[in-house]
PDB file of C-alpha atoms in Angstrom:
ATOM      1  CA  UNK A   1      -0.439   4.194  14.716  1.00  0.00           C
ATOM      2  CA  UNK A   2      -0.074   1.004  12.724  1.00  0.00           C
ATOM      3  CA  UNK A   3       0.215   0.364   9.014  1.00  0.00           C
ATOM      4  CA  UNK A   4      -2.017  -2.496   7.910  1.00  0.00           C
ATOM      5  CA  UNK A   5      -1.133  -3.731   4.438  1.00  0.00           C
ATOM      6  CA  UNK A   6      -3.023  -5.909   1.986  1.00  0.00           C
ATOM      7  CA  UNK A   7      -1.220  -8.186  -0.427  1.00  0.00           C
ATOM      8  CA  UNK A   8      -2.505  -9.807  -3.631  1.00  0.00           C
ATOM      9  CA  UNK A   9      -5.555  -7.598  -4.077  1.00  0.00           C
ATOM     10  CA  UNK A  10      -5.202  -7.114  -7.857  1.00  0.00           C
ATOM     11  CA  UNK A  11      -5.321 -10.113 -10.197  1.00  0.00           C
ATOM     12  CA  UNK A  12      -2.776  -8.708 -12.658  1.00  0.00           C
ATOM     13  CA  UNK A  13      -0.208  -8.246  -9.868  1.00  0.00           C
ATOM     14  CA  UNK A  14      -0.854 -11.773  -8.561  1.00  0.00           C
ATOM     15  CA  UNK A  15      -0.164 -13.060 -12.062  1.00  0.00           C
ATOM     16  CA  UNK A  16       3.010 -11.039 -12.618  1.00  0.00           C
ATOM     17  CA  UNK A  17       4.582 -12.494  -9.457  1.00  0.00           C
ATOM     18  CA  UNK A  18       3.204 -15.999 -10.131  1.00  0.00           C
ATOM     19  CA  UNK A  19       1.418 -16.016  -6.778  1.00  0.00           C
ATOM     20  CA  UNK A  20      -1.623 -18.054  -5.867  1.00  0.00           C
ATOM     21  CA  UNK A  21      -4.925 -16.177  -5.830  1.00  0.00           C
ATOM     22  CA  UNK A  22      -5.972 -15.952  -2.147  1.00  0.00           C
ATOM     23  CA  UNK A  23      -9.352 -16.970  -0.793  1.00  0.00           C
ATOM     24  CA  UNK A  24      -9.321 -14.032   1.633  1.00  0.00           C
ATOM     25  CA  UNK A  25      -7.227 -10.853   1.957  1.00  0.00           C
ATOM     26  CA  UNK A  26      -3.519 -11.317   2.674  1.00  0.00           C
ATOM     27  CA  UNK A  27      -2.713  -9.069   5.636  1.00  0.00           C
ATOM     28  CA  UNK A  28       0.627  -7.955   7.032  1.00  0.00           C
ATOM     29  CA  UNK A  29       1.826  -5.123   9.255  1.00  0.00           C
ATOM     30  CA  UNK A  30       4.516  -2.491   8.886  1.00  0.00           C
ATOM     31  CA  UNK A  31       5.799  -0.744  12.042  1.00  0.00           C
ATOM     32  CA  UNK A  32       5.350   3.014  12.340  1.00  0.00           C
ATOM     33  CA  UNK A  33       9.133   3.338  12.038  1.00  0.00           C
ATOM     34  CA  UNK A  34       8.777   2.268   8.392  1.00  0.00           C
ATOM     35  CA  UNK A  35       7.170   5.610   7.495  1.00  0.00           C
ATOM     36  CA  UNK A  36       9.472   7.721   5.334  1.00  0.00           C
ATOM     37  CA  UNK A  37       9.585  11.221   6.864  1.00  0.00           C
ATOM     38  CA  UNK A  38       8.076  13.963   4.728  1.00  0.00           C
ATOM     39  CA  UNK A  39      10.506  15.681   2.332  1.00  0.00           C
ATOM     40  CA  UNK A  40      13.119  12.965   2.910  1.00  0.00           C
ATOM     41  CA  UNK A  41      14.716  10.953   0.109  1.00  0.00           C
ATOM     42  CA  UNK A  42      14.371   7.169   0.024  1.00  0.00           C
ATOM     43  CA  UNK A  43      17.690   5.402   0.572  1.00  0.00           C
ATOM     44  CA  UNK A  44      18.025   1.871  -0.789  1.00  0.00           C
ATOM     45  CA  UNK A  45      19.026  -0.314   2.175  1.00  0.00           C
ATOM     46  CA  UNK A  46      22.420  -2.018   2.112  1.00  0.00           C
ATOM     47  CA  UNK A  47      20.895  -5.465   2.663  1.00  0.00           C
ATOM     48  CA  UNK A  48      19.011  -5.516  -0.650  1.00  0.00           C
ATOM     49  CA  UNK A  49      19.934  -5.347  -4.320  1.00  0.00           C
ATOM     50  CA  UNK A  50      16.344  -5.527  -5.559  1.00  0.00           C
ATOM     51  CA  UNK A  51      14.011  -3.040  -3.862  1.00  0.00           C
ATOM     52  CA  UNK A  52      10.681  -2.695  -5.691  1.00  0.00           C
ATOM     53  CA  UNK A  53       8.143   0.123  -5.704  1.00  0.00           C
ATOM     54  CA  UNK A  54       4.472  -0.774  -5.163  1.00  0.00           C
ATOM     55  CA  UNK A  55       2.055   2.144  -5.444  1.00  0.00           C
ATOM     56  CA  UNK A  56      -1.111   1.787  -3.358  1.00  0.00           C
ATOM     57  CA  UNK A  57      -4.270   3.669  -2.427  1.00  0.00           C
ATOM     58  CA  UNK A  58      -4.279   4.443   1.307  1.00  0.00           C
ATOM     59  CA  UNK A  59      -7.102   4.889   3.791  1.00  0.00           C
ATOM     60  CA  UNK A  60      -6.750   6.790   7.088  1.00  0.00           C
ATOM     61  CA  UNK A  61      -8.883   5.413   9.912  1.00  0.00           C
ATOM     62  CA  UNK A  62     -10.631   8.159  11.898  1.00  0.00           C
ATOM     63  CA  UNK A  63     -12.055   6.327  14.929  1.00  0.00           C
ATOM     64  CA  UNK A  64     -11.810   3.153  16.979  1.00  0.00           C
ATOM     65  CA  UNK A  65     -13.591   0.112  15.646  1.00  0.00           C
ATOM     66  CA  UNK A  66     -13.641  -3.657  15.920  1.00  0.00           C
ATOM     67  CA  UNK A  67     -15.775  -6.284  14.142  1.00  0.00           C
ATOM     68  CA  UNK A  68     -17.013  -3.588  11.765  1.00  0.00           C
ATOM     69  CA  UNK A  69     -19.767  -4.688   9.393  1.00  0.00           C
ATOM     70  CA  UNK A  70     -19.049  -3.865   5.716  1.00  0.00           C
ATOM     71  CA  UNK A  71     -22.138  -1.655   5.469  1.00  0.00           C
ATOM     72  CA  UNK A  72     -20.819   0.549   8.307  1.00  0.00           C
ATOM     73  CA  UNK A  73     -17.149   0.613   7.254  1.00  0.00           C
ATOM     74  CA  UNK A  74     -17.558   3.902   5.337  1.00  0.00           C
ATOM     75  CA  UNK A  75     -18.110   5.673   8.666  1.00  0.00           C
ATOM     76  CA  UNK A  76     -14.560   4.885   9.787  1.00  0.00           C
ATOM     77  CA  UNK A  77     -12.641   7.005   7.259  1.00  0.00           C
ATOM     78  CA  UNK A  78     -12.913  10.433   5.638  1.00  0.00           C
ATOM     79  CA  UNK A  79      -9.584  10.653   3.820  1.00  0.00           C
ATOM     80  CA  UNK A  80      -7.953   8.746   0.966  1.00  0.00           C
ATOM     81  CA  UNK A  81      -4.292   8.939   0.039  1.00  0.00           C
ATOM     82  CA  UNK A  82      -1.583   7.354  -2.041  1.00  0.00           C
ATOM     83  CA  UNK A  83       1.696   5.801  -1.030  1.00  0.00           C
ATOM     84  CA  UNK A  84       4.389   3.246  -1.765  1.00  0.00           C
ATOM     85  CA  UNK A  85       4.973  -0.113  -0.133  1.00  0.00           C
ATOM     86  CA  UNK A  86       8.698  -0.496  -0.799  1.00  0.00           C
ATOM     87  CA  UNK A  87       9.678  -4.173  -0.821  1.00  0.00           C
ATOM     88  CA  UNK A  88      13.103  -5.800  -0.695  1.00  0.00           C
ATOM     89  CA  UNK A  89      12.079  -8.423  -3.250  1.00  0.00           C
ATOM     90  CA  UNK A  90      15.265 -10.486  -3.025  1.00  0.00           C
ATOM     91  CA  UNK A  91      14.984 -10.736   0.757  1.00  0.00           C
ATOM     92  CA  UNK A  92      11.252 -11.425   0.560  1.00  0.00           C
ATOM     93  CA  UNK A  93      11.836 -14.306  -1.880  1.00  0.00           C
ATOM     94  CA  UNK A  94      14.377 -15.898   0.440  1.00  0.00           C
ATOM     95  CA  UNK A  95      12.045 -15.594   3.430  1.00  0.00           C
ATOM     96  CA  UNK A  96       9.038 -16.948   1.512  1.00  0.00           C
ATOM     97  CA  UNK A  97      11.071 -19.920   0.254  1.00  0.00           C
ATOM     98  CA  UNK A  98      11.774 -20.872   3.867  1.00  0.00           C
ATOM     99  CA  UNK A  99       8.184 -20.280   4.986  1.00  0.00           C
ATOM    100  CA  UNK A 100       9.276 -17.352   7.158  1.00  0.00           C
ATOM    101  CA  UNK A 101       7.539 -13.998   7.808  1.00  0.00           C
ATOM    102  CA  UNK A 102       8.134 -11.078   5.402  1.00  0.00           C
ATOM    103  CA  UNK A 103       8.632  -8.296   7.947  1.00  0.00           C
ATOM    104  CA  UNK A 104      12.311  -7.655   7.233  1.00  0.00           C
ATOM    105  CA  UNK A 105      11.527  -7.228   3.532  1.00  0.00           C
ATOM    106  CA  UNK A 106       8.472  -5.003   4.049  1.00  0.00           C
ATOM    107  CA  UNK A 107       8.909  -3.154   7.337  1.00  0.00           C
ATOM    108  CA  UNK A 108      12.416  -1.724   7.172  1.00  0.00           C
ATOM    109  CA  UNK A 109      13.025   1.973   7.878  1.00  0.00           C
ATOM    110  CA  UNK A 110      11.612   4.166   5.117  1.00  0.00           C
ATOM    111  CA  UNK A 111       9.667   1.330   3.452  1.00  0.00           C
ATOM    112  CA  UNK A 112       6.311   3.138   3.688  1.00  0.00           C
ATOM    113  CA  UNK A 113       5.709   6.312   1.710  1.00  0.00           C
ATOM    114  CA  UNK A 114       2.590   8.239   2.748  1.00  0.00           C
ATOM    115  CA  UNK A 115       1.566  11.047   0.424  1.00  0.00           C
ATOM    116  CA  UNK A 116      -0.953  13.852   0.866  1.00  0.00           C
ATOM    117  CA  UNK A 117      -4.528  13.117   1.895  1.00  0.00           C
ATOM    118  CA  UNK A 118      -7.677  13.972  -0.056  1.00  0.00           C
ATOM    119  CA  UNK A 119     -11.226  14.256   1.280  1.00  0.00           C
ATOM    120  CA  UNK A 120     -13.395  11.268   0.452  1.00  0.00           C
ATOM    121  CA  UNK A 121     -16.202  13.685  -0.417  1.00  0.00           C
ATOM    122  CA  UNK A 122     -14.034  15.395  -3.025  1.00  0.00           C
ATOM    123  CA  UNK A 123     -13.137  12.082  -4.665  1.00  0.00           C
ATOM    124  CA  UNK A 124     -16.659  10.671  -4.857  1.00  0.00           C
ATOM    125  CA  UNK A 125     -16.856   6.936  -5.530  1.00  0.00           C
ATOM    126  CA  UNK A 126     -13.899   5.365  -3.689  1.00  0.00           C
ATOM    127  CA  UNK A 127     -14.484   2.130  -5.611  1.00  0.00           C
ATOM    128  CA  UNK A 128     -13.638   3.825  -8.906  1.00  0.00           C
ATOM    129  CA  UNK A 129     -10.420   5.773  -8.356  1.00  0.00           C
ATOM    130  CA  UNK A 130      -7.675   5.991 -10.971  1.00  0.00           C
ATOM    131  CA  UNK A 131      -4.107   6.103  -9.679  1.00  0.00           C
ATOM    132  CA  UNK A 132      -0.627   5.798 -11.123  1.00  0.00           C
ATOM    133  CA  UNK A 133       3.091   5.801 -10.423  1.00  0.00           C
ATOM    134  CA  UNK A 134       5.431   7.686 -12.727  1.00  0.00           C
ATOM    135  CA  UNK A 135       9.134   6.781 -12.697  1.00  0.00           C
ATOM    136  CA  UNK A 136      11.547   9.202 -14.346  1.00  0.00           C
ATOM    137  CA  UNK A 137       8.732  10.632 -16.465  1.00  0.00           C
ATOM    138  CA  UNK A 138       7.330   7.263 -17.570  1.00  0.00           C
ATOM    139  CA  UNK A 139       4.116   5.757 -16.185  1.00  0.00           C
ATOM    140  CA  UNK A 140       5.055   2.343 -14.783  1.00  0.00           C
ATOM    141  CA  UNK A 141       1.942   1.487 -12.767  1.00  0.00           C
ATOM    142  CA  UNK A 142      -1.712   2.290 -13.496  1.00  0.00           C
ATOM    143  CA  UNK A 143      -4.598   1.046 -11.422  1.00  0.00           C
ATOM    144  CA  UNK A 144      -8.214   1.564 -10.498  1.00  0.00           C
ATOM    145  CA  UNK A 145      -9.823   0.608  -7.199  1.00  0.00           C
ATOM    146  CA  UNK A 146     -12.671  -0.956  -9.209  1.00  0.00           C
ATOM    147  CA  UNK A 147     -10.234  -3.786 -10.000  1.00  0.00           C
ATOM    148  CA  UNK A 148      -9.602  -4.720  -6.366  1.00  0.00           C
ATOM    149  CA  UNK A 149     -10.542  -8.266  -5.381  1.00  0.00           C
ATOM    150  CA  UNK A 150     -11.748  -6.802  -2.076  1.00  0.00           C
ATOM    151  CA  UNK A 151     -12.997  -3.214  -1.964  1.00  0.00           C
ATOM    152  CA  UNK A 152     -12.042  -0.702   0.734  1.00  0.00           C
ATOM    153  CA  UNK A 153     -15.075  -1.281   2.959  1.00  0.00           C
ATOM    154  CA  UNK A 154     -14.658  -5.057   2.709  1.00  0.00           C
ATOM    155  CA  UNK A 155     -11.013  -4.740   3.718  1.00  0.00           C
ATOM    156  CA  UNK A 156     -11.866  -2.609   6.752  1.00  0.00           C
ATOM    157  CA  UNK A 157     -14.455  -5.150   7.855  1.00  0.00           C
ATOM    158  CA  UNK A 158     -12.042  -8.046   7.393  1.00  0.00           C
ATOM    159  CA  UNK A 159      -9.073  -6.426   9.107  1.00  0.00           C
ATOM    160  CA  UNK A 160     -11.181  -5.234  12.066  1.00  0.00           C
ATOM    161  CA  UNK A 161     -12.075  -8.850  12.804  1.00  0.00           C
ATOM    162  CA  UNK A 162      -8.453  -9.457  13.783  1.00  0.00           C
ATOM    163  CA  UNK A 163      -7.065  -6.048  14.778  1.00  0.00           C
ATOM    164  CA  UNK A 164      -8.816  -3.258  16.614  1.00  0.00           C
ATOM    165  CA  UNK A 165      -8.626  -0.226  14.346  1.00  0.00           C
ATOM    166  CA  UNK A 166      -7.623   3.038  15.970  1.00  0.00           C
ATOM    167  CA  UNK A 167      -7.655   6.679  14.942  1.00  0.00           C
ATOM    168  CA  UNK A 168      -4.626   7.360  12.734  1.00  0.00           C
ATOM    169  CA  UNK A 169      -4.130   3.780  11.546  1.00  0.00           C
ATOM    170  CA  UNK A 170      -3.420   3.566   7.827  1.00  0.00           C
ATOM    171  CA  UNK A 171      -4.612   0.844   5.478  1.00  0.00           C
ATOM    172  CA  UNK A 172      -2.509   0.046   2.394  1.00  0.00           C
ATOM    173  CA  UNK A 173      -4.994  -1.536  -0.012  1.00  0.00           C
ATOM    174  CA  UNK A 174      -2.723  -3.431  -2.425  1.00  0.00           C
ATOM    175  CA  UNK A 175      -0.834  -2.738  -5.643  1.00  0.00           C
ATOM    176  CA  UNK A 176      -1.636  -3.318  -9.334  1.00  0.00           C
ATOM    177  CA  UNK A 177       0.761  -4.815 -11.880  1.00  0.00           C
ATOM    178  CA  UNK A 178       3.883  -2.997 -13.029  1.00  0.00           C
ATOM    179  CA  UNK A 179       6.015  -3.220  -9.887  1.00  0.00           C
ATOM    180  CA  UNK A 180       9.719  -2.933 -10.522  1.00  0.00           C
ATOM    181  CA  UNK A 181      13.157  -2.161  -9.202  1.00  0.00           C
ATOM    182  CA  UNK A 182      14.295   1.258  -8.037  1.00  0.00           C
ATOM    183  CA  UNK A 183      17.814   2.541  -8.630  1.00  0.00           C
ATOM    184  CA  UNK A 184      19.765   5.505  -7.284  1.00  0.00           C
ATOM    185  CA  UNK A 185      18.638   8.828  -8.809  1.00  0.00           C
ATOM    186  CA  UNK A 186      15.190   7.526  -9.746  1.00  0.00           C
ATOM    187  CA  UNK A 187      12.390  10.079  -9.333  1.00  0.00           C
ATOM    188  CA  UNK A 188       8.954   8.727  -8.424  1.00  0.00           C
ATOM    189  CA  UNK A 189       5.648  10.609  -8.609  1.00  0.00           C
ATOM    190  CA  UNK A 190       2.286   9.251  -7.467  1.00  0.00           C
ATOM    191  CA  UNK A 191      -1.047  10.553  -8.767  1.00  0.00           C
ATOM    192  CA  UNK A 192      -4.632   9.911  -7.681  1.00  0.00           C
ATOM    193  CA  UNK A 193      -7.403  11.065 -10.014  1.00  0.00           C
ATOM    194  CA  UNK A 194      -4.799  13.168 -11.814  1.00  0.00           C
ATOM    195  CA  UNK A 195      -3.595  14.958  -8.665  1.00  0.00           C
ATOM    196  CA  UNK A 196       0.016  14.557  -7.559  1.00  0.00           C
ATOM    197  CA  UNK A 197       0.075  13.286  -3.988  1.00  0.00           C
ATOM    198  CA  UNK A 198       3.768  12.505  -3.526  1.00  0.00           C
ATOM    199  CA  UNK A 199       7.188  12.773  -5.150  1.00  0.00           C
ATOM    200  CA  UNK A 200      10.231  10.809  -4.026  1.00  0.00           C
ATOM    201  CA  UNK A 201      13.923  10.892  -4.906  1.00  0.00           C
ATOM    202  CA  UNK A 202      15.748   7.580  -4.627  1.00  0.00           C
ATOM    203  CA  UNK A 203      19.317   7.499  -3.329  1.00  0.00           C
TER     204      UNK A 203
END
C-alpha cells in the first residue's frame, strides 16, 4: 500500500503559502510507515518545532490500474475518507530552499492520519463534498471538493500515468486554506458532510 499525495490543489492554500500555481498536479509519496495507527495519539517529532495540520479528502483505490482514462476513473474506487497530511513546515522550508525532496518533512512516522471510510454511493456527488477540521472546538479549515483545481477522477488518471495503482492505495487529494501549527494537548476532529471521521489527540 502506498500513499499518493497531491499538493497545491486548492487556490486559497496556494495563496496562503505564497506558492506558484502549478500547471499540473504536484505529486509526492508517503511511505506506509507514515500511517498513524488507529486510536493512537499523534506525537510531535523532536526534529520539528512547526508541525502543521492539513485536512484532506481521501480516496481508497479498489483495483489495479495504469493509464486510466478520466472517464473510467470512477470505477477504481468505492470509498471516500478524510485524513491529515501532517507536515514539518520548518523542515520542509529548509529542504525546498535547497531544492531538495520533501520526504523527511512529509513522510515521517505518524504523518498520515486515515479516518473512517464512507461509501461513495452514500455521499453522492464526490465533486461537491463539504469537509472541515476542528481544532479545540474551533473550525480552522473548511473546504469543498468543488474547489479543487483537479477533481478526483482527473487526479486518478494523472497519477496512474506515472504509478501503477493497486488495491489499497490511498490518494490524498490536497488541502484547503487554514493550515496551522499543532501544539501538545490539541484535539483535532475531522468531518465530511457533517459526519465525524476521525479524532486525534496531539502530544
